[in-house]
mmCIF file of C-alpha atoms in Angstrom:
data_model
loop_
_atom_site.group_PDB
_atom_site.id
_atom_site.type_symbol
_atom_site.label_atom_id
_atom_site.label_comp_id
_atom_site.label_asym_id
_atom_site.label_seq_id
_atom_site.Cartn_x
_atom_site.Cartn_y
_atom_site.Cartn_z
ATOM 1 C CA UNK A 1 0.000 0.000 0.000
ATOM 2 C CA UNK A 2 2.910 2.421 0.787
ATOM 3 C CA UNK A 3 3.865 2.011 -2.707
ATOM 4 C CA UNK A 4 0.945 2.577 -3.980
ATOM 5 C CA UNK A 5 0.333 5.860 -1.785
ATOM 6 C CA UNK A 6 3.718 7.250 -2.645
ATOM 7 C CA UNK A 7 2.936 6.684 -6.241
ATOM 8 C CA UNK A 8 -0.172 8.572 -6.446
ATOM 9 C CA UNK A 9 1.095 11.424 -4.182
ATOM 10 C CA UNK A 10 3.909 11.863 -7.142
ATOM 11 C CA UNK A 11 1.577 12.018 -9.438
ATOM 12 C CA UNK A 12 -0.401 14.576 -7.438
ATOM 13 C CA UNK A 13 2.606 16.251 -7.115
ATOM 14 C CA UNK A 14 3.837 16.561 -10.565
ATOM 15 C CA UNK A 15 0.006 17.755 -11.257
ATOM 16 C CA UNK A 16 -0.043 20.848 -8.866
ATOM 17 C CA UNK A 17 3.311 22.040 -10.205
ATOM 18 C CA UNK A 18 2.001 21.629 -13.962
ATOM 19 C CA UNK A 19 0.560 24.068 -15.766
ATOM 20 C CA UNK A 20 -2.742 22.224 -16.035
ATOM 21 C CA UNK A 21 -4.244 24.131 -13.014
ATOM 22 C CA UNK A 22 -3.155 27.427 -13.903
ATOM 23 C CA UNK A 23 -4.319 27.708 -17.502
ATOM 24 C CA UNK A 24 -6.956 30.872 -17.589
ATOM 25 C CA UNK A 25 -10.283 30.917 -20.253
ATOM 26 C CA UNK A 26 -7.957 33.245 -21.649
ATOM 27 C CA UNK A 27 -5.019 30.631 -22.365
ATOM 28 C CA UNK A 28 -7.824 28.735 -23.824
ATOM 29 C CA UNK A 29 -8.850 31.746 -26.486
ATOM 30 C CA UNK A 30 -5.914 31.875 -27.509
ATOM 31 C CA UNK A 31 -4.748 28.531 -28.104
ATOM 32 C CA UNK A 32 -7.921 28.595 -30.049
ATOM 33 C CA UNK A 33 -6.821 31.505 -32.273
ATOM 34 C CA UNK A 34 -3.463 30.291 -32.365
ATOM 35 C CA UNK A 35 -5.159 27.228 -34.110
ATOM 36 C CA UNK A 36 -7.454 29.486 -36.397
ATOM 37 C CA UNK A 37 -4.177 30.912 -37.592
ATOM 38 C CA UNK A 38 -2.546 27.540 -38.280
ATOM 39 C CA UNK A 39 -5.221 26.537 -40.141
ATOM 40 C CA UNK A 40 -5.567 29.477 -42.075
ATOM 41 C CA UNK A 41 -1.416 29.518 -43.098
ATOM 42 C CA UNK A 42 -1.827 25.797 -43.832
ATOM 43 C CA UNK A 43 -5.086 25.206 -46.046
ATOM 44 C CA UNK A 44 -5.316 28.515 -47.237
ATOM 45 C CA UNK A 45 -1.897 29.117 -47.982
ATOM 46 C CA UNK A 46 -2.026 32.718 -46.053
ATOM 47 C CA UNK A 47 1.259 34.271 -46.075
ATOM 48 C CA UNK A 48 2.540 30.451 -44.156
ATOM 49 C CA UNK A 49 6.005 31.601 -44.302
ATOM 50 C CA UNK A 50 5.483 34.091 -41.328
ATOM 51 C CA UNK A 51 1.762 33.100 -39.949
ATOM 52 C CA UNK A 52 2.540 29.529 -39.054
ATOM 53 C CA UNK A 53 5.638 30.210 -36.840
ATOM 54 C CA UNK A 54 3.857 33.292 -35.335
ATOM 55 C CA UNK A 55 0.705 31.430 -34.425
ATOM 56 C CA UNK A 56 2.823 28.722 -33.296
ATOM 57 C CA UNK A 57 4.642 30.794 -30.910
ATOM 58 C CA UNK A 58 1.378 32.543 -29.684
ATOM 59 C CA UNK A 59 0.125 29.183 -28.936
ATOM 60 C CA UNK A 60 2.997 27.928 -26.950
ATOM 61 C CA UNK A 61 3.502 30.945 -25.247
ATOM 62 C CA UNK A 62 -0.266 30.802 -23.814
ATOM 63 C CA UNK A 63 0.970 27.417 -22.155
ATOM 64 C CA UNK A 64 1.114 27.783 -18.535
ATOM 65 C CA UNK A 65 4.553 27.777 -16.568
ATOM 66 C CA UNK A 66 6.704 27.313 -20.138
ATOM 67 C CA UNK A 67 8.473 30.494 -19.382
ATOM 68 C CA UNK A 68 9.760 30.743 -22.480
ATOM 69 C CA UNK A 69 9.107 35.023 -22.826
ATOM 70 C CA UNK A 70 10.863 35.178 -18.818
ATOM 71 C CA UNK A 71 13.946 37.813 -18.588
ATOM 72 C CA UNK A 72 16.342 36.427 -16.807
ATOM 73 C CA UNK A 73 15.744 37.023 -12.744
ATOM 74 C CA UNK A 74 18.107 36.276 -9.628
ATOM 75 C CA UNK A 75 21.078 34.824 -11.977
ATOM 76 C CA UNK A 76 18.709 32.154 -13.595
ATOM 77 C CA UNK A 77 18.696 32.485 -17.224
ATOM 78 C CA UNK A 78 15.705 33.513 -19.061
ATOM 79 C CA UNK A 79 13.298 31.704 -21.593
ATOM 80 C CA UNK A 80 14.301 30.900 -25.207
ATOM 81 C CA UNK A 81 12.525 33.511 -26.786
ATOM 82 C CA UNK A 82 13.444 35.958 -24.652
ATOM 83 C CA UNK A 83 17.025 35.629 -26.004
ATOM 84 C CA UNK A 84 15.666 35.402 -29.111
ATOM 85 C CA UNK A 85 13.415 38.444 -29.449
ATOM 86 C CA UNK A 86 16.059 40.554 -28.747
ATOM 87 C CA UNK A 87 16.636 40.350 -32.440
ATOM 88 C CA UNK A 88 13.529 42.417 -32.781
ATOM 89 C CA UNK A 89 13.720 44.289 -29.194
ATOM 90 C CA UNK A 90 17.626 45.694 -30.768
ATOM 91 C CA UNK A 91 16.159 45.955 -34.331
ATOM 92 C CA UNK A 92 18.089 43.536 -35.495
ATOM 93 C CA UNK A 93 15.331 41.315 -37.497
ATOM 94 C CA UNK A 94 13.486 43.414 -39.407
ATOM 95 C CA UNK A 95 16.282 45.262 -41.369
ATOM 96 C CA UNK A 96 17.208 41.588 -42.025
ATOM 97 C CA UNK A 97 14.326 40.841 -43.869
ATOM 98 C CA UNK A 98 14.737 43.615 -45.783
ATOM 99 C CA UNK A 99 18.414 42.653 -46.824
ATOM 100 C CA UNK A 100 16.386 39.227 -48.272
ATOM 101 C CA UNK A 101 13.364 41.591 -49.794
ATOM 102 C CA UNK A 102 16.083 43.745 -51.313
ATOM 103 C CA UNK A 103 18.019 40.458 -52.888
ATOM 104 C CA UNK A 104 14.214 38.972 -54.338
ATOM 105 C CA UNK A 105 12.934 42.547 -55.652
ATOM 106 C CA UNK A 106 13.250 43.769 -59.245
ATOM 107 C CA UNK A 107 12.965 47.546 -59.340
ATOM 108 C CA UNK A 108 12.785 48.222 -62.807
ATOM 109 C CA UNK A 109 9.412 48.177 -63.303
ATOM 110 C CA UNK A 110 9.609 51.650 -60.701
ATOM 111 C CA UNK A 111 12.682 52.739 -62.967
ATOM 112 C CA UNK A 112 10.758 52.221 -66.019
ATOM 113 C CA UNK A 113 8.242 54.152 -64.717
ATOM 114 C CA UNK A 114 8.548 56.516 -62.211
ATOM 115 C CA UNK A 115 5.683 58.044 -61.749
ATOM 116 C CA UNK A 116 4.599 54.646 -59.773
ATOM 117 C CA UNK A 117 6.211 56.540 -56.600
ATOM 118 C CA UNK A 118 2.932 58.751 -56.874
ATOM 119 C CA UNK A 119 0.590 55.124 -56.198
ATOM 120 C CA UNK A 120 3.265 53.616 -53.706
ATOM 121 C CA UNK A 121 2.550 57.419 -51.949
ATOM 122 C CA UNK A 122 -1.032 57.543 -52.543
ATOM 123 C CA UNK A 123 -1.699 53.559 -50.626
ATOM 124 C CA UNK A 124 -0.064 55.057 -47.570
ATOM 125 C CA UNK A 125 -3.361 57.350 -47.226
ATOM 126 C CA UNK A 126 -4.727 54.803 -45.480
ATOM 127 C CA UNK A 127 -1.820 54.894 -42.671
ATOM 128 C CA UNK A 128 -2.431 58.526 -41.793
ATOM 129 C CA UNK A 129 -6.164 57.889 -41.921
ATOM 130 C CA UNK A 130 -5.796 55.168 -39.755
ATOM 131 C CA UNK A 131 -3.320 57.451 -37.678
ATOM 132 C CA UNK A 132 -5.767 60.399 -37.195
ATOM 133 C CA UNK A 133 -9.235 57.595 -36.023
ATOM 134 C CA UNK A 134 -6.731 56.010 -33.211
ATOM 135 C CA UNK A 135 -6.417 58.964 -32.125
ATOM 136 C CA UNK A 136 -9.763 60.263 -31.821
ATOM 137 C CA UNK A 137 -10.816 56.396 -30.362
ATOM 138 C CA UNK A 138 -8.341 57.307 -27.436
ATOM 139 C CA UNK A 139 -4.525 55.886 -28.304
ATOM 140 C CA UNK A 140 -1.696 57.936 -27.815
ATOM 141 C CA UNK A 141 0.166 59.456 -30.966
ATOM 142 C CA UNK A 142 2.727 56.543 -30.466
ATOM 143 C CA UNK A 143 0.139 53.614 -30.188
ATOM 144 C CA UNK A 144 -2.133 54.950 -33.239
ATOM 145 C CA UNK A 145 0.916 55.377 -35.119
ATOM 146 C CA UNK A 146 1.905 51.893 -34.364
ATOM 147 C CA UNK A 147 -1.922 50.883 -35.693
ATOM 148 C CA UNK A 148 -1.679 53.286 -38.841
ATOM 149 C CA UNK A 149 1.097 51.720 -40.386
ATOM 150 C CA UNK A 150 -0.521 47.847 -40.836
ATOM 151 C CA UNK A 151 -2.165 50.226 -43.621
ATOM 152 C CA UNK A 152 1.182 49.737 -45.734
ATOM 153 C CA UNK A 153 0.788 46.082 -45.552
ATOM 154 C CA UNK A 154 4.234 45.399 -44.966
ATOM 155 C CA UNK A 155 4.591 43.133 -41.704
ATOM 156 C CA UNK A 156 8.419 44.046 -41.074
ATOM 157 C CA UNK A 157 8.521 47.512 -40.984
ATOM 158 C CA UNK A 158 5.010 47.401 -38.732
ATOM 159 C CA UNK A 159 6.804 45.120 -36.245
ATOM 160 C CA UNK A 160 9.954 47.454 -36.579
ATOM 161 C CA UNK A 161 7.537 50.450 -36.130
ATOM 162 C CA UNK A 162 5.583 48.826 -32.471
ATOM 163 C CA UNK A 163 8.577 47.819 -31.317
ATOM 164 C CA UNK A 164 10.332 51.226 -30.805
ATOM 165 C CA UNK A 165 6.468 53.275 -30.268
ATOM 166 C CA UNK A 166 4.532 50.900 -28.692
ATOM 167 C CA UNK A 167 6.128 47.736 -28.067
ATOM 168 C CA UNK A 168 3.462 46.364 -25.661
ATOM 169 C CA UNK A 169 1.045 46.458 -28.499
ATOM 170 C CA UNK A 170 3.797 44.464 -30.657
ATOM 171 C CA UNK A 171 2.114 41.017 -30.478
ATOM 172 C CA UNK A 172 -1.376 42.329 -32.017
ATOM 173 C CA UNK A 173 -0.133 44.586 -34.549
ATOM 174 C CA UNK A 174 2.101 41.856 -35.767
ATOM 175 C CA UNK A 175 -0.497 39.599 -36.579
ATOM 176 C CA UNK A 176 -3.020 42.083 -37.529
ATOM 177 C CA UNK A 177 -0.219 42.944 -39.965
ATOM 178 C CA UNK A 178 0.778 39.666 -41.503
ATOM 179 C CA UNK A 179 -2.935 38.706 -41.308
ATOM 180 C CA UNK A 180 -3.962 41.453 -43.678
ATOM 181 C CA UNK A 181 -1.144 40.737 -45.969
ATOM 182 C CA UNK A 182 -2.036 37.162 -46.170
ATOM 183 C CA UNK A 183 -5.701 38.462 -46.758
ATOM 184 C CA UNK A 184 -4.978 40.930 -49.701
ATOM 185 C CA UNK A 185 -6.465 38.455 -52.589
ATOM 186 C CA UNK A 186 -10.480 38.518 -50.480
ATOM 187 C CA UNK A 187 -9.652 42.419 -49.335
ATOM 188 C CA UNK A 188 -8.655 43.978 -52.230
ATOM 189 C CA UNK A 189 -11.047 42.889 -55.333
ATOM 190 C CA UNK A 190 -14.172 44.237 -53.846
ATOM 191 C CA UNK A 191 -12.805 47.793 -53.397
ATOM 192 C CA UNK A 192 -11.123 47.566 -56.645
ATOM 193 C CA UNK A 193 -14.294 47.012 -58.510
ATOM 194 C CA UNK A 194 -15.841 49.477 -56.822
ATOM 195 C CA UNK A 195 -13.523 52.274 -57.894
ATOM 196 C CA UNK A 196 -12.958 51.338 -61.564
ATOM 197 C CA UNK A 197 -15.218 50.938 -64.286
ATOM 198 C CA UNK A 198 -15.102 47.925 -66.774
ATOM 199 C CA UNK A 199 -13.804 50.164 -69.153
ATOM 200 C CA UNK A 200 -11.107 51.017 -66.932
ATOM 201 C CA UNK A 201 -10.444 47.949 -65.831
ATOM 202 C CA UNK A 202 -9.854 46.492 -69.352
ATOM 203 C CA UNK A 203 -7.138 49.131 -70.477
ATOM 204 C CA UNK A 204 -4.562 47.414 -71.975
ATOM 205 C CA UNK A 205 -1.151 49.641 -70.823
ATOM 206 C CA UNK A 206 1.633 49.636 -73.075
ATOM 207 C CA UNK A 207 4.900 47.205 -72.700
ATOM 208 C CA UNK A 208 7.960 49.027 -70.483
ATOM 209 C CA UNK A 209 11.336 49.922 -71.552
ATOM 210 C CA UNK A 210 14.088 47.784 -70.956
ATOM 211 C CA UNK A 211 16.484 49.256 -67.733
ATOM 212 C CA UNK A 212 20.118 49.197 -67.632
ATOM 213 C CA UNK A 213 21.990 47.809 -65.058
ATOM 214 C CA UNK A 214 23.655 51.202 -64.032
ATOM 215 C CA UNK A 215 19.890 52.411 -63.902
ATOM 216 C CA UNK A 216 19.387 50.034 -61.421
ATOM 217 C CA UNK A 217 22.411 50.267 -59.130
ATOM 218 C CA UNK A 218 21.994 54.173 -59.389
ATOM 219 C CA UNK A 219 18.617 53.880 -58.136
ATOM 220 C CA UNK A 220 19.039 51.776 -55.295
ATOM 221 C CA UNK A 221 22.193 54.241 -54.335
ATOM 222 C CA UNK A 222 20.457 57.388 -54.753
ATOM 223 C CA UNK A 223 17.647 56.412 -52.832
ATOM 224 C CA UNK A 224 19.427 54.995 -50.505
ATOM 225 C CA UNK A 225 21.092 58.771 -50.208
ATOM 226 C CA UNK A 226 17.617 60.446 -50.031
ATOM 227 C CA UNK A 227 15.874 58.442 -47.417
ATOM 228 C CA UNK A 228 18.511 57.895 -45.065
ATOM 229 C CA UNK A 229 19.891 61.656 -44.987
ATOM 230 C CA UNK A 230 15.960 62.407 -44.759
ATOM 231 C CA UNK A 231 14.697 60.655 -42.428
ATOM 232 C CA UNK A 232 17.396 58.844 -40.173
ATOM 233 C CA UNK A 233 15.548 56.623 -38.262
ATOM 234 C CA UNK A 234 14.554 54.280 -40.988
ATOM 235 C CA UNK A 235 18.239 54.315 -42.346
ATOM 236 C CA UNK A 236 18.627 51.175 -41.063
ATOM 237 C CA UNK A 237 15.787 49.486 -42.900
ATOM 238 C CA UNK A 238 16.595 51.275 -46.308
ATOM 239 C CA UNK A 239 20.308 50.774 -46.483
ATOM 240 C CA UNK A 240 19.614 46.774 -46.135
ATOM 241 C CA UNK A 241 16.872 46.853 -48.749
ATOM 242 C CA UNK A 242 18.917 48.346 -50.713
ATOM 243 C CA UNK A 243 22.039 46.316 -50.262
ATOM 244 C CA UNK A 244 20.217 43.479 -50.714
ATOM 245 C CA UNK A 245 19.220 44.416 -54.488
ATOM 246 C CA UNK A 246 22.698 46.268 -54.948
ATOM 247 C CA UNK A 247 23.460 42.273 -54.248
ATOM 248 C CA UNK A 248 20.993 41.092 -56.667
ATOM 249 C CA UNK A 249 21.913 43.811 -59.392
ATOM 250 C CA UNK A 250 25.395 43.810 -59.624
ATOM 251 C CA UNK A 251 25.832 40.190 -60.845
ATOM 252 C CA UNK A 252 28.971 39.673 -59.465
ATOM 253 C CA UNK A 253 28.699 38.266 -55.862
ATOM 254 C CA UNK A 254 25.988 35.476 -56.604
ATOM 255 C CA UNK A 255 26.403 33.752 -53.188
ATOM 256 C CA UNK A 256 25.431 36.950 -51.342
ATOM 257 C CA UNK A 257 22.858 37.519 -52.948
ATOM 258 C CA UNK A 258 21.472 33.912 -52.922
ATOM 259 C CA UNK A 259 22.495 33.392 -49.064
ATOM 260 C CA UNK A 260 20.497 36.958 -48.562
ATOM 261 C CA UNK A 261 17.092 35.945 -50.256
ATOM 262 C CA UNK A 262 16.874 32.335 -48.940
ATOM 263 C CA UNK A 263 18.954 30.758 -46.151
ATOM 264 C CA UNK A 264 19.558 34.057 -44.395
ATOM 265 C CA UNK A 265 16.002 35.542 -44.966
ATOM 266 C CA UNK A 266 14.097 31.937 -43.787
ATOM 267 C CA UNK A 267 16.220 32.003 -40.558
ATOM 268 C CA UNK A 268 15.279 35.166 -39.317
ATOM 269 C CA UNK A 269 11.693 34.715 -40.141
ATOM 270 C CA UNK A 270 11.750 31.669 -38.267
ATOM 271 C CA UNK A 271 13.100 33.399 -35.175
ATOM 272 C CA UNK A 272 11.506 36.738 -36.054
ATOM 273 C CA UNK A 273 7.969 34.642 -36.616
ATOM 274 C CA UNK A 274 8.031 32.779 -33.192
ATOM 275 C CA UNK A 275 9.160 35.583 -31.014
ATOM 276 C CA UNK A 276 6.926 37.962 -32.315
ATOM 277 C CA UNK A 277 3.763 35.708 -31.947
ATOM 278 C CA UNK A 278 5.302 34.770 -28.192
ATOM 279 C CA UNK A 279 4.268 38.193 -27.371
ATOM 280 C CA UNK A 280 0.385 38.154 -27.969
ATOM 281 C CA UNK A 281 0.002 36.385 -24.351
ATOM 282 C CA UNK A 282 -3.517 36.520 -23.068
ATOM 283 C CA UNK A 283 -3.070 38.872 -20.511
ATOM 284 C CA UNK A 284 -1.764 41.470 -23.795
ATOM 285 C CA UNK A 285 -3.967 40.240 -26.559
ATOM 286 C CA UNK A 286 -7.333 39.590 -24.731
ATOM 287 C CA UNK A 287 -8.395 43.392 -24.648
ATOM 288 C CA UNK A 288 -10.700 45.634 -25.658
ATOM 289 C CA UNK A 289 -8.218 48.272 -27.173
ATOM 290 C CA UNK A 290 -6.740 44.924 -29.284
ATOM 291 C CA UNK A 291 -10.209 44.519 -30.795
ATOM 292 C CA UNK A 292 -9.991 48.533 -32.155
ATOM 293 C CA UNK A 293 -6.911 47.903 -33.248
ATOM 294 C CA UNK A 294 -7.376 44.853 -35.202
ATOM 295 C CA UNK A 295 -10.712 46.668 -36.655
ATOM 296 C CA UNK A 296 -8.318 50.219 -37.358
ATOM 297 C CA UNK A 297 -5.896 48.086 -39.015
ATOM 298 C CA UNK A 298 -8.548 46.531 -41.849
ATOM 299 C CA UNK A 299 -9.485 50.422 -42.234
ATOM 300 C CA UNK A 300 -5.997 51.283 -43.017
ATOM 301 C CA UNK A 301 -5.615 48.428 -45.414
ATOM 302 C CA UNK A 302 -8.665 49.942 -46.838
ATOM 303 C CA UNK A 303 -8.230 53.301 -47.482
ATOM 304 C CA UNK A 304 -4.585 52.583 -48.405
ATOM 305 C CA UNK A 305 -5.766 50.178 -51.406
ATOM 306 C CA UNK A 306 -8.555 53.347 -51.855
ATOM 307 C CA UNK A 307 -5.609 55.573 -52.075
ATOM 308 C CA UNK A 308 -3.671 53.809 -54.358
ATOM 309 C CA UNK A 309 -6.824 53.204 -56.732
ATOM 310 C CA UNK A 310 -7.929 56.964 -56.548
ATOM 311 C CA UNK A 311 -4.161 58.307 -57.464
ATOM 312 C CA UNK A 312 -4.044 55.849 -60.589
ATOM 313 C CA UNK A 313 -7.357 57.076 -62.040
ATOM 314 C CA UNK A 314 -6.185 60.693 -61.634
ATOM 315 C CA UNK A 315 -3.094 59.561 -63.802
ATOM 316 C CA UNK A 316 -4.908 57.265 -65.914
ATOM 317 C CA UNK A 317 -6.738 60.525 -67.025
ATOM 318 C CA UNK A 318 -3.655 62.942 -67.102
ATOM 319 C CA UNK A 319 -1.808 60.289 -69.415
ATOM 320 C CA UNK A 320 -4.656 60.305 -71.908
ATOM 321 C CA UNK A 321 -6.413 56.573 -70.848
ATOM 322 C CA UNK A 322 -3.056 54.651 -70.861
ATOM 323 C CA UNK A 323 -3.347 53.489 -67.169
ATOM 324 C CA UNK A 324 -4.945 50.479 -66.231
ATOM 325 C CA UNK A 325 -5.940 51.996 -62.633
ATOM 326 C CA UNK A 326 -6.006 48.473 -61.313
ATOM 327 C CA UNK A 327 -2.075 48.765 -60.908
ATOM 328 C CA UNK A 328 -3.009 51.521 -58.461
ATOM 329 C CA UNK A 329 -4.071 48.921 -55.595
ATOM 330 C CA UNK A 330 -0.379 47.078 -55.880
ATOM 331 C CA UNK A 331 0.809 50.647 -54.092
ATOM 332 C CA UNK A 332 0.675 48.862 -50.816
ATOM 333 C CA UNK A 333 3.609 47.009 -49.941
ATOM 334 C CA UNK A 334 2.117 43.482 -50.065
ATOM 335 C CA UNK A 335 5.311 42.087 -52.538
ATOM 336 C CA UNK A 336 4.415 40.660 -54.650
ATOM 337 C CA UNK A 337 0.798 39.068 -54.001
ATOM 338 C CA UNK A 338 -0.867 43.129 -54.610
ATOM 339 C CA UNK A 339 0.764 42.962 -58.297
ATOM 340 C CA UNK A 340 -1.025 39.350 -58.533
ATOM 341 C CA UNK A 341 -4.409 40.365 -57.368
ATOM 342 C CA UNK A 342 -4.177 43.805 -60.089
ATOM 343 C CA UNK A 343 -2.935 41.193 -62.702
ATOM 344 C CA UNK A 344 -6.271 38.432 -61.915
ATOM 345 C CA UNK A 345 -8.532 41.346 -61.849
ATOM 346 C CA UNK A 346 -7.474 42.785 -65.139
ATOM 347 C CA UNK A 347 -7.090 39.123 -66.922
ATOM 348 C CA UNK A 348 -10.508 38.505 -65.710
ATOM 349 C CA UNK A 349 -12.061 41.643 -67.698
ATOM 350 C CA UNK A 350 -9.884 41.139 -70.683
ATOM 351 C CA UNK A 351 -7.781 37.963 -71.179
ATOM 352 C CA UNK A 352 -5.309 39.688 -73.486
ATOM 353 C CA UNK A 353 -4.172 42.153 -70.419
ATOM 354 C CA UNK A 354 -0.758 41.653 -68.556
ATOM 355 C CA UNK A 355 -0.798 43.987 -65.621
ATOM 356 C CA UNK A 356 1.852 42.246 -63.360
ATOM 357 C CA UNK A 357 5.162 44.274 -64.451
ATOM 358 C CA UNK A 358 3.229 47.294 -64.261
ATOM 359 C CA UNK A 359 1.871 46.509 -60.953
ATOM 360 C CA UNK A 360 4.891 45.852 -59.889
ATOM 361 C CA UNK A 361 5.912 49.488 -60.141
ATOM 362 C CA UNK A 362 3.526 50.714 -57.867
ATOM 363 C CA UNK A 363 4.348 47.606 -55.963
ATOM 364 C CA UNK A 364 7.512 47.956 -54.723
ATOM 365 C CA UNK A 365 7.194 51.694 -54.852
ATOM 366 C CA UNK A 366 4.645 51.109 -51.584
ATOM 367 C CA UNK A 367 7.727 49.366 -50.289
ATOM 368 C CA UNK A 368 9.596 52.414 -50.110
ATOM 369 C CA UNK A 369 6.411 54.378 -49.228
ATOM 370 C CA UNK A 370 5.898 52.423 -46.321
ATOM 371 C CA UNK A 371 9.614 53.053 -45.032
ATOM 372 C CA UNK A 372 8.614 56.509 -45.296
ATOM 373 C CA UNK A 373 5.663 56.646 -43.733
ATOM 374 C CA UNK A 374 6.938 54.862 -40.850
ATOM 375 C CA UNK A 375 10.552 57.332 -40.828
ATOM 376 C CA UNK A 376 7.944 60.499 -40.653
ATOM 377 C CA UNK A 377 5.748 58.620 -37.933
ATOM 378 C CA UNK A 378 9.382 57.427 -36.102
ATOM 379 C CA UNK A 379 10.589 61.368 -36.187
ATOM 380 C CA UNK A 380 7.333 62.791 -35.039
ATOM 381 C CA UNK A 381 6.806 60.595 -32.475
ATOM 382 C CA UNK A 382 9.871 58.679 -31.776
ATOM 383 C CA UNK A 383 10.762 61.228 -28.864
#
């Protein structure tokens, strides 16, 4: 019997010090959405490469007593990704990603044709929209400019945004972020039909002109020049991008430029993925003011594809009908599924339209854009 009795007090034992007693109705939520977003990266193929290790750090971090987000206390070390999200805490990760963006994007299109800057300036309407309702619902200038800039659709310079305004809002904005990205083919279409006519939306735009390679590496130097003597703060973000495609573009270091837009890049958005999702505990995510935000955030995305939209019909009818103004939605910074969704919709309306090089203008332009947006934001605020 003593054996017996010692057995089951163990067990008792090892039960009280679990986590099973001390997991909350709100551990349960969101281990639920945790799930929602693991199903949605897996059978719906939304944006998998970032949602699946973010919900998969959300959901382990909402299991009791894993202590994997502890600092380190009394000379014990601290939790995994606590080390780990340092990388975004020092802003290390999300200039990273942009080093791998920079290596994968093809900025000729935006050579080609630079008026595109005008629709990658006209989708960050939405952002300053979004900017000026958080404020009026109650958030500080720092928290609704964290919220504004989801409106660029561009996950890494959101999460590099929250984490130097409002990094206790980090975990929400993240995946309202990445979540609107991975949404862009369901969000966009509706408001695109709604601003163009058929007529519009069947313009067949003329092919581009073919861009040197000193075109290109002059570009990506002179911006680089621009952005970071204007605004600073964001230096860090466009020198990367920028050194990534000075990578890609020069032709002559192949291994960089390969180790920058797949081994390097698909590390750090495994870290960058996990420790950002570790973030949205309950006790964070579970709150009323997470619920405005995730609701301000689809407004941004919104009026940002609205902006984008409005800007190419104005220049659809100052170039004399030669703009498709469906290439006007790609001016958020959704690389490069916006161009995709502007190329479907035109295809559908006429089958003999090829809109994704010209999307792809306004496309990466919104990359850029976004920087901007978040560099003006950063130095307004950022104090």
């Amino acid at each position: 019997m003593s054996f017996v009795t010692e057995f089951f007090k163990a067990v008792t034992d090892i039960l009280a010090t679990s986590g099973y007693p001390a997991i909350t109705l709100g551990n349960i939520i969101m281990v639920c959405v945790s799930f929602l977003l693991v199903y949605l990266a897996i059978n719906k193929g939304f944006e998998p490469l970032l949602l699946l290790p973010i919900a998969f750090g959300m959901f382990v971090v909402n299991l009791p007593l894993t202590g994997l987000m502890n600092p380190p206390q009394g000379g014990a070390t601290g939790g995994l990704f606590y080390y780990l999200f340092q990388g975004v805490q020092f802003e290390i990760f999300p200039p990273l990603i942009f080093l791998g963006v920079g290596a994968m994007t093809d900025f000729g299109p935006l050579i080609a044709r630079p008026s595109c800057l005008l629709l990658g300036a006209g989708a960050q309407f939405g952002v300053y929209f979004a900017f000026i309702c958080a404020l009026l619902l109650g958030f500080t200038p720092q928290e609704a400019a964290s919220i504004g800039i989801i409106g660029g659709a561009d996950g890494p310079t959101s999460i590099f945004l929250a984490s130097k305004l409002a990094p206790h809002m980090l975990g929400p904005i993240a995946v309202a972020a990445y979540s609107y990205m991975a949404l862009v083919p369901l969000i966009q279409p509706p408001i695109m039909r709604l601003m163009t006519t058929k007529k519009e939306r069947m313009i067949k735009m003329d092919q581009m002109r073919e861009v040197s390679k000193f075109e290109r590496i002059a570009f990506a130097l002179v911006v680089t020049i621009i952005v970071a003597l204007l605004l600073p703060p964001i230096a860090s973000l466009i020198a990367m991008l920028m050194l990534g495609n000075v990578f890609k573009e020069s032709g002559v270091v192949q291994r960089l430029s390969g180790t920058a837009e797949n081994e390097l890049i698909n590390i750090v958005t495994i870290f960058l993925g996990l420790t950002v999702g570790a973030t949205a505990s309950a006790d964070i995510f579970l709150r009323p003011e997470t619920l405005k935000l995730i609701a301000l955030g689809l407004v941004a995305f919104a009026f940002s594809t609205f902006g984008g939209l409005l800007i190419a019909k104005i220049m659809n009818v100052a170039y004399g009908g030669k703009i498709n103004p469906l290439i006007g939605s790609a001016g958020v910074s959704a690389v490069p599924m916006a161009a995709r969704v502007s190329q479907v919709i035109g295809q559908r309306e006429n089958p003999a339209n090829y809109l994704l090089m010209h999307a792809m203008g306004p496309n990466v332009a919104g990359v850029i854009g976004t920087a901007v947006a978040a560099g003006v934001l950063l130095t307004l605020f950022g104090h």
